[in-house]
Short mmCIF file of C-alpha atoms and ligand atoms in Angstrom, two decimals:
data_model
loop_
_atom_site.label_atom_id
_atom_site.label_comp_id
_atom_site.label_asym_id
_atom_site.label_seq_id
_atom_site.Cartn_x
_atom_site.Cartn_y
_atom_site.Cartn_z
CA UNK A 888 84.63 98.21 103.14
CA UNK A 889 85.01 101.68 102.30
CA UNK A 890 84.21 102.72 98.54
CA UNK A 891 84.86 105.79 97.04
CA UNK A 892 83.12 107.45 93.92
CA UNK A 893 85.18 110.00 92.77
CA UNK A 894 82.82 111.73 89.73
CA UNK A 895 84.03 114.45 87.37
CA UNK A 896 84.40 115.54 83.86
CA UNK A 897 87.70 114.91 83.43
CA UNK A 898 88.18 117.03 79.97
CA UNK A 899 90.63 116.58 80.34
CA UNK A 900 92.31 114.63 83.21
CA UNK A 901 95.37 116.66 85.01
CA UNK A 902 97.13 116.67 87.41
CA UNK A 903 94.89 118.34 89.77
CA UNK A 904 92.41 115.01 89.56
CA UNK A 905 95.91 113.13 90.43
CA UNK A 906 96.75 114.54 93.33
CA UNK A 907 93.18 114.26 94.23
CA UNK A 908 93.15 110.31 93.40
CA UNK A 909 96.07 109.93 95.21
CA UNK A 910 94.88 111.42 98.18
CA UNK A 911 91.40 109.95 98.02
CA UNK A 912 93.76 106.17 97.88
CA UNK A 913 94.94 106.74 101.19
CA UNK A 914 91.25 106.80 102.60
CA UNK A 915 89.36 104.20 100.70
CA UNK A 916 89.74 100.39 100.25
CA UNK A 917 88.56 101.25 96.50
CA UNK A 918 88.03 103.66 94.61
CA UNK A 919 85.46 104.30 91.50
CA UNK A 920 86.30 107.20 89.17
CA UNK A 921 83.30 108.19 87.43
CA UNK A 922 83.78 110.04 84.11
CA UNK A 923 80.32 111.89 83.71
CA UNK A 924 79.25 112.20 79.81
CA UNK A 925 77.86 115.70 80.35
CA UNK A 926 76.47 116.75 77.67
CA UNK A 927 75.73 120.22 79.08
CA UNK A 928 79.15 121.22 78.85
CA UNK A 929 80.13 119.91 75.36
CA UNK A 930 83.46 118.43 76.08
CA UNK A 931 86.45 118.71 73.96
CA UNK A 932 87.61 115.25 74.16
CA UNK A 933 84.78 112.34 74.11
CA UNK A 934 83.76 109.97 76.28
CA UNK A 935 85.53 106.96 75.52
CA UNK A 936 88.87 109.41 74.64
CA UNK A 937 88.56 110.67 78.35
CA UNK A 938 88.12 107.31 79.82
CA UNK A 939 90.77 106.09 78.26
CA UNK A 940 93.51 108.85 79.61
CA UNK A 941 91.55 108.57 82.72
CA UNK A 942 92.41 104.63 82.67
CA UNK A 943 95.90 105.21 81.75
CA UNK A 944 96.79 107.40 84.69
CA UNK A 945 95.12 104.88 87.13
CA UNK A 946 97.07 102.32 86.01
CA UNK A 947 100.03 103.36 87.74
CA UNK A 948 98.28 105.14 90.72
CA UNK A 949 96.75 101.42 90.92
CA UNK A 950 100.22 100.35 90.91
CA UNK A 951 101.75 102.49 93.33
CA UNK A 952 99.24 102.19 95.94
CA UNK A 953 97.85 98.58 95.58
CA UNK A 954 94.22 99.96 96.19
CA UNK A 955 91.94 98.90 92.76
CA UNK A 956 90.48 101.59 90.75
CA UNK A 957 88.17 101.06 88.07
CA UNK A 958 87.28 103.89 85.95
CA UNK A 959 83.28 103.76 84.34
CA UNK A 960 80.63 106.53 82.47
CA UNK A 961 77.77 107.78 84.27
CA UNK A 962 75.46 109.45 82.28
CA UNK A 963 72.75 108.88 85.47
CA UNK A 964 72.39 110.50 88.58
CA UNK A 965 75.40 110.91 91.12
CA UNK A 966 73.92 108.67 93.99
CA UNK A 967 72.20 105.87 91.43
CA UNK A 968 76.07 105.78 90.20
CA UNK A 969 76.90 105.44 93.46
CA UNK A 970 74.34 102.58 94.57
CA UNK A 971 75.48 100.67 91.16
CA UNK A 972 78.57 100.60 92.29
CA UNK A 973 78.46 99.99 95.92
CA UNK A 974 80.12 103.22 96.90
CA UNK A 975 79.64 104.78 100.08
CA UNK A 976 81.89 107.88 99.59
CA UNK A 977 82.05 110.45 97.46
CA UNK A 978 84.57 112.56 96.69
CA UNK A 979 85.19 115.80 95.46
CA UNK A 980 88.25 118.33 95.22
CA UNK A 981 88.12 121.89 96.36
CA UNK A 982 89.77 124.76 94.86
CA UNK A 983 89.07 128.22 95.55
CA UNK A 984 85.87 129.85 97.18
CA UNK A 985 84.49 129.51 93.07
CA UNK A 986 83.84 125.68 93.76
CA UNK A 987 82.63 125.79 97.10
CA UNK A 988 78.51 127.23 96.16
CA UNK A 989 78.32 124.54 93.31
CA UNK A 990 79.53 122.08 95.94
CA UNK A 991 77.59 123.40 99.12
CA UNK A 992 74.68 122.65 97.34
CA UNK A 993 75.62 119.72 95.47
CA UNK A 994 75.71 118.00 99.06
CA UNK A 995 72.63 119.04 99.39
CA UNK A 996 70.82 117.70 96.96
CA UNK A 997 72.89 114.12 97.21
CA UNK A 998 72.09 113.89 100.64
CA UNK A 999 68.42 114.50 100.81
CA UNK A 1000 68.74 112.21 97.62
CA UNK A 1001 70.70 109.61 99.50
CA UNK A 1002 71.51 110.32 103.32
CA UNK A 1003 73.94 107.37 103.27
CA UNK A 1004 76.31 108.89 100.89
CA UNK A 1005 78.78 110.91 102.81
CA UNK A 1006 80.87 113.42 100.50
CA UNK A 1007 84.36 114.21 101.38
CA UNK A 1008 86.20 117.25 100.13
CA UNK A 1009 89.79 116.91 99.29
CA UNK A 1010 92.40 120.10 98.09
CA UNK A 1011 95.12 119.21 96.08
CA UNK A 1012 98.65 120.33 96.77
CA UNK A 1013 99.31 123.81 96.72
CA UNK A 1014 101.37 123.63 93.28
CA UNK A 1015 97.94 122.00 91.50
CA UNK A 1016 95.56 123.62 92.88
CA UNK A 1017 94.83 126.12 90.18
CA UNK A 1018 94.91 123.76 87.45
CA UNK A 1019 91.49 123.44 85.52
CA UNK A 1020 90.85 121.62 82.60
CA UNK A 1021 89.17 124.81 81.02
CA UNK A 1022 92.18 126.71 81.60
CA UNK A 1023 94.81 123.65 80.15
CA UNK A 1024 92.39 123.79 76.51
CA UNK A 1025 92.55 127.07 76.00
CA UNK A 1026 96.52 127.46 77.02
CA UNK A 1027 96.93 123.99 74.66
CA UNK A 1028 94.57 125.73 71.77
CA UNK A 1029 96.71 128.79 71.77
CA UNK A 1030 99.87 126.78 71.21
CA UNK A 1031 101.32 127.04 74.84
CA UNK A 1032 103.24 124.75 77.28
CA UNK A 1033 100.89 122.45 79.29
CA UNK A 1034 103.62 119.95 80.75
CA UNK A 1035 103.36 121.08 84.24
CA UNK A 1036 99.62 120.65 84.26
CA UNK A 1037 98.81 117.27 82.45
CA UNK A 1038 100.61 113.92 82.10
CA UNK A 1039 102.69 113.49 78.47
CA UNK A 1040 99.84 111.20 76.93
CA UNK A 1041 97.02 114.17 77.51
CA UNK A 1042 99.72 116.84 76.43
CA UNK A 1043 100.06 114.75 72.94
CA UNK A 1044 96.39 114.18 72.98
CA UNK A 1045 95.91 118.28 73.16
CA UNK A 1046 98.20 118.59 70.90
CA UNK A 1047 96.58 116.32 68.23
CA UNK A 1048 92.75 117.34 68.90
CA UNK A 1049 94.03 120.95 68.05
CA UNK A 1050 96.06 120.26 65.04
CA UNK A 1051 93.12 118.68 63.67
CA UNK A 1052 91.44 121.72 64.81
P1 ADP B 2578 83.04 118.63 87.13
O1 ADP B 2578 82.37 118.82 85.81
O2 ADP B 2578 82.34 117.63 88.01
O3 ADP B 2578 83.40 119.90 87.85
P2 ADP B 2578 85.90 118.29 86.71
O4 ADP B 2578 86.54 117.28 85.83
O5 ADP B 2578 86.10 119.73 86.35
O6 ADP B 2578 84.39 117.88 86.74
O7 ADP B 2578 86.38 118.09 88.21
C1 ADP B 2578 86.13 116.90 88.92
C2 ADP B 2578 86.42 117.14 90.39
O8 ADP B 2578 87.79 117.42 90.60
C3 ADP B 2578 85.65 118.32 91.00
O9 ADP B 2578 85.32 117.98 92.33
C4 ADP B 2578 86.67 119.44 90.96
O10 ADP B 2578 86.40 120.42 91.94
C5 ADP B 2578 87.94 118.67 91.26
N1 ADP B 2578 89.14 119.33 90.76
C6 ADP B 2578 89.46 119.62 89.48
N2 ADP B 2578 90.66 120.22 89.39
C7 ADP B 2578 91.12 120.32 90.68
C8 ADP B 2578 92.32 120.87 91.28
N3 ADP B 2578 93.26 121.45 90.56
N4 ADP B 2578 92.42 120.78 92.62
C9 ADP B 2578 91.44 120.21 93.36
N5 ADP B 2578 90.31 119.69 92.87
C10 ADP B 2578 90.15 119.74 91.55
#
């Protein structure tokens, strides 16, 4: 049974992380996403806000692909996450050479940590691969048009966190 722990941010989700998920479906029998609380980065949306987009958008890739997906915080390490949840796969999207240091020696670390946890790197489709969440907050805060990079409910949710400013 393959399991795959697909760990992340997610501040929020776009359409990047779909493609990702979608791709990462066609390799596991199910998948975990893990929405890290990271503190260290001070996240626009919280926890339970990002979980719940997350959620919503795996609903239908759920759907559409019949795999399962559950969607859970980690606050822990990467591999413990992993071990709680009987995943033997991670996996991580690549974008440009900017990802791939943090990365290299992410796998590093995980694997001397855990040398049963194999980490697979997937790239999203040419047309999402430049999408970062950093980059959709600060086109959303300055009033721009984030449709092509997020689904309608995060676009809304943008829209409402910066009204409120
Ligand atoms: P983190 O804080 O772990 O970097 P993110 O939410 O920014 O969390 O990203 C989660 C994962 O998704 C990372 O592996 C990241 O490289 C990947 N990712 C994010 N956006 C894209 C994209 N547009 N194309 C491919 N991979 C992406």
């Amino acid at each position: 049974m393959r399991i795959g722990l697909y760990p992340g941010t997610f501040d929020p989700v776009t359409l990047g992380h779909r493609d990702i998920i979608r791709r990462a479906l066609a390799l596991v029998d199910q998948l975990v996403v893990a929405v890290a609380v990271n503190r260290d980065k001070s996240p626009l949306f919280s926890l339970e806000e990002r979980t719940a987009m997350m959620n919503q958008m795996c609903q239908a890739l759920s759907n559409e692909s019949k795999v399962e997906i559950s969607v859970v915080p980690f606050e822990n390490l990467l591999v413990d996450c992993a071990k709680e949840n009987g995943a033997n796969l991670l996996i991580r999207g690549l974008r440009a050479v900017s990802d791939f240091e943090y990365e290299y020696q992410m796998v590093g670390m995980n694997r001397a940590l855990d040398p049963e946890l194999e980490t697979v790197f997937l790239m999203a489709d040419a047309h999402y691969q430049p999408i970062a969440s950093r980059l959709v907050k600060e086109v959303a805060r300055l009033g721009g048009n984030v449709s092509d990079f997020v689904s309608q409910d995060v676009e809304t949710a943008l829209k409402e966190k910066y009204k409120k400013g």
